[in-house]
mmCIF file of C-alpha atoms in Angstrom:
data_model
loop_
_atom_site.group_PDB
_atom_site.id
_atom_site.type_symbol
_atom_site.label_atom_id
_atom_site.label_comp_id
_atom_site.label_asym_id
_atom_site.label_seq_id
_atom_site.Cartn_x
_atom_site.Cartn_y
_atom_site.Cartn_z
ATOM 1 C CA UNK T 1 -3.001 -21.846 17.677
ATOM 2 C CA UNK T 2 -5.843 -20.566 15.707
ATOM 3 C CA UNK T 3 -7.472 -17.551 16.606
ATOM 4 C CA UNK T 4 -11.114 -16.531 15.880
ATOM 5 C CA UNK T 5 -12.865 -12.546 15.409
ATOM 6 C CA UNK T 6 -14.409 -12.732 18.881
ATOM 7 C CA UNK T 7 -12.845 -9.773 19.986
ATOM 8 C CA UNK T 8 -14.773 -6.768 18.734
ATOM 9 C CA UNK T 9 -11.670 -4.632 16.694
ATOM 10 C CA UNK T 10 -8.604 -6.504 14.734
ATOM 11 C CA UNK T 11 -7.498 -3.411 14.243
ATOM 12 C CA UNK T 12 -5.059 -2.204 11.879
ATOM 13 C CA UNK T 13 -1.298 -0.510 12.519
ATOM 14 C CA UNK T 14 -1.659 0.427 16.086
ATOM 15 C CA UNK T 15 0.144 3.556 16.561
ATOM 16 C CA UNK T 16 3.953 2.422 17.798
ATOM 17 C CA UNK T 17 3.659 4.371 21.163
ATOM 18 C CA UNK T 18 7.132 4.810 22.104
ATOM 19 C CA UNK T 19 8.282 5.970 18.593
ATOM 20 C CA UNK T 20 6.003 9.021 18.420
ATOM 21 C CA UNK T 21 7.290 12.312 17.119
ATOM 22 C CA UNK T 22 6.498 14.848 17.596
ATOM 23 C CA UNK T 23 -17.897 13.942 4.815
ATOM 24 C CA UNK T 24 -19.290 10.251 4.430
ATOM 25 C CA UNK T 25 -20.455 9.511 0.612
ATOM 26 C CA UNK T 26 -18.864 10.306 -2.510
ATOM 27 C CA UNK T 27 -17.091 13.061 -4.263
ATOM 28 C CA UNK T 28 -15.286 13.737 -7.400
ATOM 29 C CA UNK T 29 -13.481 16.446 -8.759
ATOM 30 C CA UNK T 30 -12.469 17.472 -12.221
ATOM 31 C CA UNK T 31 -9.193 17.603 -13.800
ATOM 32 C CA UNK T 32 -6.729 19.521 -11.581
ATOM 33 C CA UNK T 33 -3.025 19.731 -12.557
ATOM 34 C CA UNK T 34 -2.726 17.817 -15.522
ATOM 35 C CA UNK T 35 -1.694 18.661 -19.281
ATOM 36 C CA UNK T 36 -5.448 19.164 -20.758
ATOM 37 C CA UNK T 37 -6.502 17.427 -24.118
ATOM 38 C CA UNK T 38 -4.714 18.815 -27.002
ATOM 39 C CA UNK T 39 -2.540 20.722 -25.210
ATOM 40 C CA UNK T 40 1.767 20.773 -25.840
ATOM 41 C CA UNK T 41 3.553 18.342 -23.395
ATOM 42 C CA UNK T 42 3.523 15.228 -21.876
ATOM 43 C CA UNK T 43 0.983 13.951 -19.227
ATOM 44 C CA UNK T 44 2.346 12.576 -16.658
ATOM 45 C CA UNK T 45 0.493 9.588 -14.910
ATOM 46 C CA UNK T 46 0.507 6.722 -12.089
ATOM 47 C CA UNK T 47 -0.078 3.598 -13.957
ATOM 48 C CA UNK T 48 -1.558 0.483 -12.633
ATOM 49 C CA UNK T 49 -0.208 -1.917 -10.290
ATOM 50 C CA UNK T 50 -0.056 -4.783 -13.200
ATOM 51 C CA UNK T 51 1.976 -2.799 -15.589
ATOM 52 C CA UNK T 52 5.076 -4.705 -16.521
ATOM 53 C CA UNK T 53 7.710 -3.658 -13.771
ATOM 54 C CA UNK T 54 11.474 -3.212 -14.056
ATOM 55 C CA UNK T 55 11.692 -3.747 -10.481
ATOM 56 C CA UNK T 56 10.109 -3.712 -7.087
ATOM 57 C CA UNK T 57 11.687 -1.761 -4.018
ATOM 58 C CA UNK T 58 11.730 -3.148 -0.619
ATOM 59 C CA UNK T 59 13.127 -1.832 2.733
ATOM 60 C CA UNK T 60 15.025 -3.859 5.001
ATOM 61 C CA UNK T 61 13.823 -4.022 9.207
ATOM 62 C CA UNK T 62 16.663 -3.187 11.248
ATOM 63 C CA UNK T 63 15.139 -0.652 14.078
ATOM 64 C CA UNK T 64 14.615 -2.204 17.730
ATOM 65 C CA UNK T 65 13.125 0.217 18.684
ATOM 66 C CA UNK T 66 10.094 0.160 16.260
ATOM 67 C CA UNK T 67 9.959 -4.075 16.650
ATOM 68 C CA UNK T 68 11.662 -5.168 20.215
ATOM 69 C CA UNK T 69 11.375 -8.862 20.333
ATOM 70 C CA UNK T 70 9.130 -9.034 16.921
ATOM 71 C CA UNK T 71 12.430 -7.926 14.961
ATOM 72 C CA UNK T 72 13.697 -11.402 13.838
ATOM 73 C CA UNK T 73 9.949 -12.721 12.492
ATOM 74 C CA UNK T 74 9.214 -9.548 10.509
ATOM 75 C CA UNK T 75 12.486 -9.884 9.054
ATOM 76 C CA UNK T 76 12.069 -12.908 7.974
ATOM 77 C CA UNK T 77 8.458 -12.076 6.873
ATOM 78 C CA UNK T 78 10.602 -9.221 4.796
ATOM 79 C CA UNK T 79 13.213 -12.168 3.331
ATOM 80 C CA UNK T 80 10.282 -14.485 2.688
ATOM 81 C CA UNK T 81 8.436 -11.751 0.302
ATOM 82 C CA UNK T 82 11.373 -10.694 -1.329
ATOM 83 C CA UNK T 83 13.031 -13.712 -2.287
ATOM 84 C CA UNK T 84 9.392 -15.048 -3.758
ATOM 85 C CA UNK T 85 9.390 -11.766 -5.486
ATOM 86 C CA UNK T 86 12.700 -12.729 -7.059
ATOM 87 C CA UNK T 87 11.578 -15.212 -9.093
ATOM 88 C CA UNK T 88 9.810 -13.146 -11.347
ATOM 89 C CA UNK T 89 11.735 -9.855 -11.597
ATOM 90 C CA UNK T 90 14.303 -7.619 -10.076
ATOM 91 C CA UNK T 91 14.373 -6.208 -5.876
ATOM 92 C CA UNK T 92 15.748 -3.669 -4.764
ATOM 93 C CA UNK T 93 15.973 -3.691 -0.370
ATOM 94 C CA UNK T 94 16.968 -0.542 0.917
ATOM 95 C CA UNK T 95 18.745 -1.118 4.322
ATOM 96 C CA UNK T 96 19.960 1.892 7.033
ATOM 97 C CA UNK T 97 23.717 0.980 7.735
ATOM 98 C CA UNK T 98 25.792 -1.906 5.803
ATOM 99 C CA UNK T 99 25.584 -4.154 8.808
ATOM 100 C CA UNK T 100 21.837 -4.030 8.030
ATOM 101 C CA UNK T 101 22.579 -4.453 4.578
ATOM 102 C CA UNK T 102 25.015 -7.476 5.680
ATOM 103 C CA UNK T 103 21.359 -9.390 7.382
ATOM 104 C CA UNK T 104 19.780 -8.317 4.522
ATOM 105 C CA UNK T 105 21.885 -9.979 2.094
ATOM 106 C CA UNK T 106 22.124 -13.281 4.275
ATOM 107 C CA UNK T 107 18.393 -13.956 4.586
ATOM 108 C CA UNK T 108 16.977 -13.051 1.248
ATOM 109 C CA UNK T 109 19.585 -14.299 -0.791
ATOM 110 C CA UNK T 110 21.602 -13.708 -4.195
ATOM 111 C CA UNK T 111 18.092 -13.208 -5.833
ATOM 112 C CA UNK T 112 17.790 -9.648 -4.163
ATOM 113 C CA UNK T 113 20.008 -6.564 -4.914
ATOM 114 C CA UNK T 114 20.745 -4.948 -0.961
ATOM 115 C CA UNK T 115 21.975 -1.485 -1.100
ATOM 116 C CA UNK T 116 22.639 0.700 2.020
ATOM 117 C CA UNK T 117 22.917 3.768 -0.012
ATOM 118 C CA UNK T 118 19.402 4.438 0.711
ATOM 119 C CA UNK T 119 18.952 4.490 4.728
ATOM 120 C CA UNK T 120 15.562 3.895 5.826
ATOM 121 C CA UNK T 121 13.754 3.955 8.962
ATOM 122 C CA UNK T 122 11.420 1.039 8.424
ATOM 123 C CA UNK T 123 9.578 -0.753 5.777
ATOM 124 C CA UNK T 124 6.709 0.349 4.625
ATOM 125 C CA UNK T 125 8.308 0.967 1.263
ATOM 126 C CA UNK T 126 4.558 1.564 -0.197
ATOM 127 C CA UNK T 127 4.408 4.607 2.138
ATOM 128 C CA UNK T 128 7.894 6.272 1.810
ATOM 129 C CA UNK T 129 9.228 5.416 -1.336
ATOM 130 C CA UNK T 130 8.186 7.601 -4.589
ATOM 131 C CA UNK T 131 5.079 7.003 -6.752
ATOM 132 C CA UNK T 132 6.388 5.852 -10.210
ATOM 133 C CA UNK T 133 5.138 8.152 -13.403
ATOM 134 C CA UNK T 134 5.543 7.737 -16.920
ATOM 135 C CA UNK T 135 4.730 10.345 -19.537
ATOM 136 C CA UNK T 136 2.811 7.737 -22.725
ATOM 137 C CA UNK T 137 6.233 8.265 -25.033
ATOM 138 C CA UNK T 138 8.817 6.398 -22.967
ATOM 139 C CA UNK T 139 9.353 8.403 -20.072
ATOM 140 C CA UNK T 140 10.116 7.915 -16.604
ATOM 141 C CA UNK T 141 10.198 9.937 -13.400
ATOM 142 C CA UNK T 142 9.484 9.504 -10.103
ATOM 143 C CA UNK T 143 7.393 11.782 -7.518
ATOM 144 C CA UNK T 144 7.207 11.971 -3.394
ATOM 145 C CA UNK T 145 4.713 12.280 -1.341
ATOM 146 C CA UNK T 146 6.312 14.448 1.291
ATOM 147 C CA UNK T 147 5.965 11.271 3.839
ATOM 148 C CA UNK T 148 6.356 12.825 7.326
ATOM 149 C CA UNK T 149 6.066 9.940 9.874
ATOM 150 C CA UNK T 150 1.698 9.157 9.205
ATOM 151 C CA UNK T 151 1.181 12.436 10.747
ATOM 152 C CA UNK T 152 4.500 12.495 12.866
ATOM 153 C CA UNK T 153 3.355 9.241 14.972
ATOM 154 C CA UNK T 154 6.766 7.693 13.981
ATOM 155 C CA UNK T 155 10.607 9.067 13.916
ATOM 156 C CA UNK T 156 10.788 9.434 10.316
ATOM 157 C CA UNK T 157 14.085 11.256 8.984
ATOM 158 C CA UNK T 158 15.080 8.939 6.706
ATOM 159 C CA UNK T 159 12.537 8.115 5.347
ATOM 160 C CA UNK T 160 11.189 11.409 4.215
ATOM 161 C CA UNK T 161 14.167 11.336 2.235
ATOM 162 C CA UNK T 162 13.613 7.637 0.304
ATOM 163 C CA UNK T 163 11.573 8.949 -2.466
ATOM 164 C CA UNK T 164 14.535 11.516 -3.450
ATOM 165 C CA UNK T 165 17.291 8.799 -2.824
ATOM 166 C CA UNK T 166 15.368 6.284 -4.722
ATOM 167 C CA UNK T 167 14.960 8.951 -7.745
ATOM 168 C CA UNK T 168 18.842 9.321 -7.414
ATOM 169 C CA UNK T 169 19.737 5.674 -7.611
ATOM 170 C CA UNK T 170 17.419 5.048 -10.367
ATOM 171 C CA UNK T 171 18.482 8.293 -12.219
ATOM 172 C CA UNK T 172 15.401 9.578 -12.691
ATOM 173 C CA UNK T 173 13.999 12.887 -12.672
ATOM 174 C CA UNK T 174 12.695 13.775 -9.306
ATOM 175 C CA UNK T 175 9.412 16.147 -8.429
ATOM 176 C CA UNK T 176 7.592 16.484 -5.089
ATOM 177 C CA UNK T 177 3.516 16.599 -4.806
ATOM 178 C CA UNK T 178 1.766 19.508 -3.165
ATOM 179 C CA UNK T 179 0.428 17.410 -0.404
ATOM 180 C CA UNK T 180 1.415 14.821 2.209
ATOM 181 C CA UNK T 181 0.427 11.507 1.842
ATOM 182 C CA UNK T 182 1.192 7.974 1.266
ATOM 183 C CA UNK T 183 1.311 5.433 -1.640
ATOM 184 C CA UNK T 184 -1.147 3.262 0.288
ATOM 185 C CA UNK T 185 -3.500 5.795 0.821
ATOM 186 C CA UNK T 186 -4.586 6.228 -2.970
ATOM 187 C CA UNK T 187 -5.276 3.379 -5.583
ATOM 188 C CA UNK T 188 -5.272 4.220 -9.175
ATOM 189 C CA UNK T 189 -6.518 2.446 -12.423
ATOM 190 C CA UNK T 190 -3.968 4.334 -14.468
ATOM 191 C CA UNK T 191 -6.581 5.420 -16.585
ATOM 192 C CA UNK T 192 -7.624 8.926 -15.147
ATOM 193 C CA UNK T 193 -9.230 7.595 -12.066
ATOM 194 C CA UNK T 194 -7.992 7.398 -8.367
ATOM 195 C CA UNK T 195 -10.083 6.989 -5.046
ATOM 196 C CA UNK T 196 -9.024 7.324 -1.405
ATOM 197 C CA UNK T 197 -9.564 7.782 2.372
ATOM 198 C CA UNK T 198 -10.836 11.323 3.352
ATOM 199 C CA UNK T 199 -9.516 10.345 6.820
ATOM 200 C CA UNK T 200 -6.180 9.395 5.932
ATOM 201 C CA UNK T 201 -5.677 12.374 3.701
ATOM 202 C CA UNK T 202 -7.789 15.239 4.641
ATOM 203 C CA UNK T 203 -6.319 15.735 7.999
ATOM 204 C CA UNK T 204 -4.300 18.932 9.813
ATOM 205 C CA UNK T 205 -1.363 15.695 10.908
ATOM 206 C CA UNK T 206 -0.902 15.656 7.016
ATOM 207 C CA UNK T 207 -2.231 18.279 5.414
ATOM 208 C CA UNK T 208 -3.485 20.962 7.721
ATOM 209 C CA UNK T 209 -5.614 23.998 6.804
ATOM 210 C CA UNK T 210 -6.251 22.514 3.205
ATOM 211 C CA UNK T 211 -9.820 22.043 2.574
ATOM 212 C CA UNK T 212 -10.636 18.329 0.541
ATOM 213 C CA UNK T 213 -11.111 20.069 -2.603
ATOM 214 C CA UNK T 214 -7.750 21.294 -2.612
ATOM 215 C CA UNK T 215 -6.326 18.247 -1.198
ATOM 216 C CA UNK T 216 -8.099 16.393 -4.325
ATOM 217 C CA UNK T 217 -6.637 18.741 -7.000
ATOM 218 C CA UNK T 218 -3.105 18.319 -5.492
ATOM 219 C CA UNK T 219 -3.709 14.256 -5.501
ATOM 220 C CA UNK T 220 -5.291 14.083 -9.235
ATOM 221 C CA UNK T 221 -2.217 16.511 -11.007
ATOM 222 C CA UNK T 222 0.393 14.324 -8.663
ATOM 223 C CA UNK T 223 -1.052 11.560 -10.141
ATOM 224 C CA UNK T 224 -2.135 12.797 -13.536
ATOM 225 C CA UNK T 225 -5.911 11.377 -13.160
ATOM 226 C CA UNK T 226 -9.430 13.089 -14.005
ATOM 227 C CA UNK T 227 -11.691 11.902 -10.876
ATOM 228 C CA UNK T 228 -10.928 11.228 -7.363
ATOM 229 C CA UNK T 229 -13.629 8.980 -5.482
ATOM 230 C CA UNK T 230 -13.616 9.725 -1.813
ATOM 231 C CA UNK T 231 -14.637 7.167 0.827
ATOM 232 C CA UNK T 232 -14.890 8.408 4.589
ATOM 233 C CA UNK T 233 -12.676 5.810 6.301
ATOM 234 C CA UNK T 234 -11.754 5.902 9.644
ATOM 235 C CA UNK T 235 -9.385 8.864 11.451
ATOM 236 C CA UNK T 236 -6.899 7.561 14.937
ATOM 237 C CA UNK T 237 -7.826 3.530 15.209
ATOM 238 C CA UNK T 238 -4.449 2.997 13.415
ATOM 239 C CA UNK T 239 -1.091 4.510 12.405
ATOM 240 C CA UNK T 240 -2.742 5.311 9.041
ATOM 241 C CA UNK T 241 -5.884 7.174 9.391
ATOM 242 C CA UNK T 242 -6.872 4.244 7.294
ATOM 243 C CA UNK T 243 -5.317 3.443 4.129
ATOM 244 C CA UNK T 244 -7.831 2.383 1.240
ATOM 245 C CA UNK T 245 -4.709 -0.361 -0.112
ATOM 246 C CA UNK T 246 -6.213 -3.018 2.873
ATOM 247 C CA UNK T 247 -9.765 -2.990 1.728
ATOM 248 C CA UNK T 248 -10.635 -1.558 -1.943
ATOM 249 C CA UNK T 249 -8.221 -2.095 -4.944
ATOM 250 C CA UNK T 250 -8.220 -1.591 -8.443
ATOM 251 C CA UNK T 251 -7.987 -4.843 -10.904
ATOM 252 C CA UNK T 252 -8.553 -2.725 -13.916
ATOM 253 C CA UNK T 253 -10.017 0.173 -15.294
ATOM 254 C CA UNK T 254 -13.857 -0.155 -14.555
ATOM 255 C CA UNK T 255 -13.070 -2.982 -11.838
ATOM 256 C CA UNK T 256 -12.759 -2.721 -8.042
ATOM 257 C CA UNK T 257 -12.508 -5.574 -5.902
ATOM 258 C CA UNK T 258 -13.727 -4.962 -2.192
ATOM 259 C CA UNK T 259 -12.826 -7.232 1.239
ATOM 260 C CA UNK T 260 -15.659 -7.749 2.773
ATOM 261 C CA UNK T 261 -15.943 -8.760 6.699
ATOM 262 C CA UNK T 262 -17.701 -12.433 7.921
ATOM 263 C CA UNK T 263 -21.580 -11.754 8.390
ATOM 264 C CA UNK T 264 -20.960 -11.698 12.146
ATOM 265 C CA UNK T 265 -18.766 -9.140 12.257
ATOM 266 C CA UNK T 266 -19.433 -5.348 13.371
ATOM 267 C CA UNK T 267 -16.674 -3.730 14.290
ATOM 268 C CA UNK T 268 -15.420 -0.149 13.200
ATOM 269 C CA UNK T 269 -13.389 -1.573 10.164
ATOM 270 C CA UNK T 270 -16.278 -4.162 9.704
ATOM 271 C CA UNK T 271 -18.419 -1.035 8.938
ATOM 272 C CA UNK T 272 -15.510 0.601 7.238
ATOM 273 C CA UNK T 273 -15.918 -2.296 4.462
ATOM 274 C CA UNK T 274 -19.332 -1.851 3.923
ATOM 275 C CA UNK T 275 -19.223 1.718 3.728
ATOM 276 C CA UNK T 276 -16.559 1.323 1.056
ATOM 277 C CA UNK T 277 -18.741 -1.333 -0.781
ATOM 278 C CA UNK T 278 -21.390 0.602 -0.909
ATOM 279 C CA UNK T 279 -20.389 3.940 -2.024
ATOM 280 C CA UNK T 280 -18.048 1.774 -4.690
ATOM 281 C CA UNK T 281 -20.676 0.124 -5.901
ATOM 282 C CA UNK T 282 -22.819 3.311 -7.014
ATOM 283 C CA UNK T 283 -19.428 5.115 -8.554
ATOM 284 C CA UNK T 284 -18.846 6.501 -12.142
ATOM 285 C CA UNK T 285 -14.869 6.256 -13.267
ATOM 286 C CA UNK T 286 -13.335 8.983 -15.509
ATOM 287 C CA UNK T 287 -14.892 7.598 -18.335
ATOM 288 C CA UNK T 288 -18.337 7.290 -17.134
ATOM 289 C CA UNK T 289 -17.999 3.727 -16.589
ATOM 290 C CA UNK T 290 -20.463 2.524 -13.475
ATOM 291 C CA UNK T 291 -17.724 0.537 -11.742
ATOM 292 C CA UNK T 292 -17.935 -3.116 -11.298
ATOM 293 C CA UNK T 293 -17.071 -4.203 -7.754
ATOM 294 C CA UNK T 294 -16.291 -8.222 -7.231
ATOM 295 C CA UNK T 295 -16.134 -8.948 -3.696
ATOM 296 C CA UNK T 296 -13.746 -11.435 -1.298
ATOM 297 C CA UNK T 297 -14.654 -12.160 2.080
ATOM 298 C CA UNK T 298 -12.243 -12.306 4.928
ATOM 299 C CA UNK T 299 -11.006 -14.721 6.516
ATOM 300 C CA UNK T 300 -12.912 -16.053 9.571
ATOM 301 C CA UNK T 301 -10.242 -17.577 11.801
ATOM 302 C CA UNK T 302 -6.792 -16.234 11.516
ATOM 303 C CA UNK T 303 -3.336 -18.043 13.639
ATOM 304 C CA UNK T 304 -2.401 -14.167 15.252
ATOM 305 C CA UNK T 305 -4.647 -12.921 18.746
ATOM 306 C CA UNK T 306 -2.722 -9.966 18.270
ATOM 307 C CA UNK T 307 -5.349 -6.875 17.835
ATOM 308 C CA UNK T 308 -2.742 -4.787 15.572
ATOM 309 C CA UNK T 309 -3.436 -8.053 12.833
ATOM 310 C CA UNK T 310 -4.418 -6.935 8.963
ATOM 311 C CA UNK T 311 -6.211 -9.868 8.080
ATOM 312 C CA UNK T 312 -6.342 -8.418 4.229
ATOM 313 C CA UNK T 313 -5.930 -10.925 1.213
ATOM 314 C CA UNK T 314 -6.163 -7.363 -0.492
ATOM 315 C CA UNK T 315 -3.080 -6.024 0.329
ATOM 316 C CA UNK T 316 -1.269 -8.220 -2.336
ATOM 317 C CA UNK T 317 1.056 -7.288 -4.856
ATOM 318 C CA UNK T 318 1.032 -7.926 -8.568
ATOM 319 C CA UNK T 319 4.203 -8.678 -10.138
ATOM 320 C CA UNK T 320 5.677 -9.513 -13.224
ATOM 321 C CA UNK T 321 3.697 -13.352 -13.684
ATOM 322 C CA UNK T 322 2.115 -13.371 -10.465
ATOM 323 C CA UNK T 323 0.100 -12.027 -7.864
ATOM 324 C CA UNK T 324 1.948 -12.260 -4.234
ATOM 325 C CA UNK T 325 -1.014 -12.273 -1.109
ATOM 326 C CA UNK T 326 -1.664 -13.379 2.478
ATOM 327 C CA UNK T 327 -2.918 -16.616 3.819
ATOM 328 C CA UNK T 328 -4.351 -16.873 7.495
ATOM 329 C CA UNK T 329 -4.929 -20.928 7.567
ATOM 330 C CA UNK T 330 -8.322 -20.595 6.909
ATOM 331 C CA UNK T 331 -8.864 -23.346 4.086
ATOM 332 C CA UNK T 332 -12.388 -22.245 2.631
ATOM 333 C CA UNK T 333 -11.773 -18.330 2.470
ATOM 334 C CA UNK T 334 -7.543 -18.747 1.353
ATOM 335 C CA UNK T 335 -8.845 -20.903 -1.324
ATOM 336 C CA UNK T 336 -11.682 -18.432 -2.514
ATOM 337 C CA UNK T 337 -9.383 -14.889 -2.182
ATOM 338 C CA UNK T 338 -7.026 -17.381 -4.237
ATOM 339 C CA UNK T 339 -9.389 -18.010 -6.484
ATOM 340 C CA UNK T 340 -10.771 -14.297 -6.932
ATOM 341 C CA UNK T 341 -7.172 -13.455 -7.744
ATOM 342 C CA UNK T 342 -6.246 -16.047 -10.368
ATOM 343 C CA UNK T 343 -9.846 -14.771 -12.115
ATOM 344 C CA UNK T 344 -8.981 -10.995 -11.733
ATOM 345 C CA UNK T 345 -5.540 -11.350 -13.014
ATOM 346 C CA UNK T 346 -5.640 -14.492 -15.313
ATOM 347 C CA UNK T 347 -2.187 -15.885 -16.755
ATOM 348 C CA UNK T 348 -0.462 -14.768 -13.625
ATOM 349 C CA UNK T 349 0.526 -16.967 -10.820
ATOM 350 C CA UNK T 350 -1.492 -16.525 -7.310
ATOM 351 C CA UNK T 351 1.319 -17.076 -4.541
ATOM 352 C CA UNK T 352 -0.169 -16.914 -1.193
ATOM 353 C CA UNK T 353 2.467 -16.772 2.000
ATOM 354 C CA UNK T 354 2.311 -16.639 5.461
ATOM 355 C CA UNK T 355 3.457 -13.625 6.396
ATOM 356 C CA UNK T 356 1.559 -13.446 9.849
ATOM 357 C CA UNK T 357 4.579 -11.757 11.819
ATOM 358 C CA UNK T 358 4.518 -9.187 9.121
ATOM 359 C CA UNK T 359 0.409 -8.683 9.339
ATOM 360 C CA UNK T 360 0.681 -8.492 13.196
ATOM 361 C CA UNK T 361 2.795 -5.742 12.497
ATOM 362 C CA UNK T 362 -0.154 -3.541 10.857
ATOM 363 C CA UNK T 363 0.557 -4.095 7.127
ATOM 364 C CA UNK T 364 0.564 -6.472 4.488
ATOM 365 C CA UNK T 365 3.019 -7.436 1.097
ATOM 366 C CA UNK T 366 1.438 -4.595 -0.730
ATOM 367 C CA UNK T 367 2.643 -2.302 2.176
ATOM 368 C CA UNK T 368 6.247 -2.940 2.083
ATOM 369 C CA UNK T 369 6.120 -2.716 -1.596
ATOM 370 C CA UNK T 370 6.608 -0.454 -4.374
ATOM 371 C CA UNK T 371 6.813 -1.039 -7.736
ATOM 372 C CA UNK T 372 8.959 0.487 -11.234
ATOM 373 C CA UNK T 373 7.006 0.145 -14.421
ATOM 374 C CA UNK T 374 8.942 -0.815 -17.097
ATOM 375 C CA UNK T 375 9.151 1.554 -19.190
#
């Protein structure tokens, strides 16, 4: 059955109860951390999303406890992305024990490399897995977050160890940021600019007693950028704080693309959009470029009533040919976010799948995602 935005707040991740443990506007910093111009040494640096990957990492749902009686749909939600995703280059699914590996291997296929030597907790690979750096002369290295749990909502003690494990596996030096945070939490255009959620990031459940200037210098030499641009988002509606990956992504150097909510629609993340739009809209990147901001609109009817639904066709992820993304049976607005897509990335494939189980789960492809650039 279809259901419509009547109820005042789809909200995002709602915060998994039982598994608990334990300034609006614009501002940008200088470069913090990073090898300065002319100086000995590589710089290292995030690149963008649509760099050619060697691979894209995955983690496998096998916790009851986290999904009850959802289990079985997310993991085929899981399968569903991962197979599609290995059509156009390698996957690597993490899974906790080898029995999970052993479901693992059965639903996504020969197309998907399943390890169990990297136990995870759940899969929001985006979050837990290590940001991907390479230095502009052919080298590689990988870099955690310090994930603890969004705060400590969530049992997490595996996965504050997947970014290391990952390094391991993929034999690549390993280094550890100087704040706690998450992949979905900052966007970068790989060119010296990144922007953010002030709620998701500048708060004592991640980083407490660190002021947002210091939290900014830690994100721009962890990412080797130039500029952070700070939106306000929104701090306790979900298990985020409010991750920017749902609503504001980069296409390209210069060029953010923004969801925007129906006309009729008010509701905290409704205004969350806006607010994003807006301050977006009168940026400056690293290189002084005023950034260009295309716009999709969400979908107005979704098939999900349940209030923990993303209803994002922003949370996609680019891959090598294609660009994976959501579809919510809404024929006018799939076929325009389709059609934004194929025009922001042209010469790549625009796969949309129905990964509502997933969605009603607080996340989206891009979420349980992280890629390897090719290097």
């Amino acid at each position: 059955m279809t259901a419509t935005h009547d109820s005042p707040r789809p909200s995002r991740r709602a915060l998994l109860g039982s598994m608990g443990a334990g300034a609006a506007g614009l501002a940008v910093g200088a470069l913090a951390g990073a090898t300065p111009a002319g100086a000995a040494g590589p710089r290292w640096r995030v690149g963008p999303d649509d760099a050619r990957h060697a691979r894209t990492w995955m983690s496998w749902p096998a916790n009851r406890s986290i999904w009850g009686r959802d289990l079985p749909g997310i993991q085929d939600d899981i399968a569903l992305i991962a197979s599609t995703i290995a059509a156009y280059e390698p996957v690597v699914m993490c899974a906790i024990d080898d029995r999970a590996a052993a479901d693992a291997r059965a639903l996504c296929g020969r197309g998907v490399t399943v390890t169990s030597e990297i136990p995870t907790d759940d899969l929001w690979m985006r979050d837990s897995c290590a940001v991907f750096r390479t230095d502009g002369a052919g080298g590689l290295d990988a870099h955690g977050l310090r994930f603890n749990g969004w705060g400590r909502k969530q049992r997490h003690s595996n996965d504050a160890r997947v970014a290391r494990y990952v390094a391991e596996y993929a034999e690549l030096p390993f280094g550890t940021a100087a704040f706690v945070g998450e992949g979905g939490a900052i966007e970068t255009d790989g060119d010296g600019t990144v922007m953010a959620t002030e709620s998701s990031l500048v708060n004592r459940n991640r980083n407490p007693g660190m002021s947002r200037q210091q939290v900014e210098k830690a994100v721009l030499a962890a990412y080797g950028a130039d500029k952070m641009l700070w939106v306000p988002g929104i701090r306790g509606e979900d298990i985020t704080d409010d991750h920017i990956d749902v609503t504001s992504r980069f296409i390209r150097p210069g060029v953010v693309m923004v969801q925007l909510p129906p006309a009729g629609r008010n509701d905290v993340w409704a205004r969350d959009a806006r607010e994003q739009h807006a301050i977006l809209s009168a940026a400056t990147d690293a290189r002084g470029r005023r950034l260009r901001v295309v716009t999709v609109e969400g979908p107005d009817t979704v098939r999900s009533r349940k209030d923990t639904f993303v209803d994002s066709y922003l949370n996609f992820h680019v891959v090598n040919g294609a660009v994976l993304t959501a579809q919510f049976g809404d024929r006018v607005k799939d076929a325009a976010a389709r059609a934004a897509l194929a025009a922001a990335y042209p010469g790549r494939e625009v796969v949309q799948l129905d990964v509502d189980r997933l969605m009603s789960g607080g996340g989206g492809i891009h979420c349980s995602t992280m890629q390897e650039p090719l290097v």
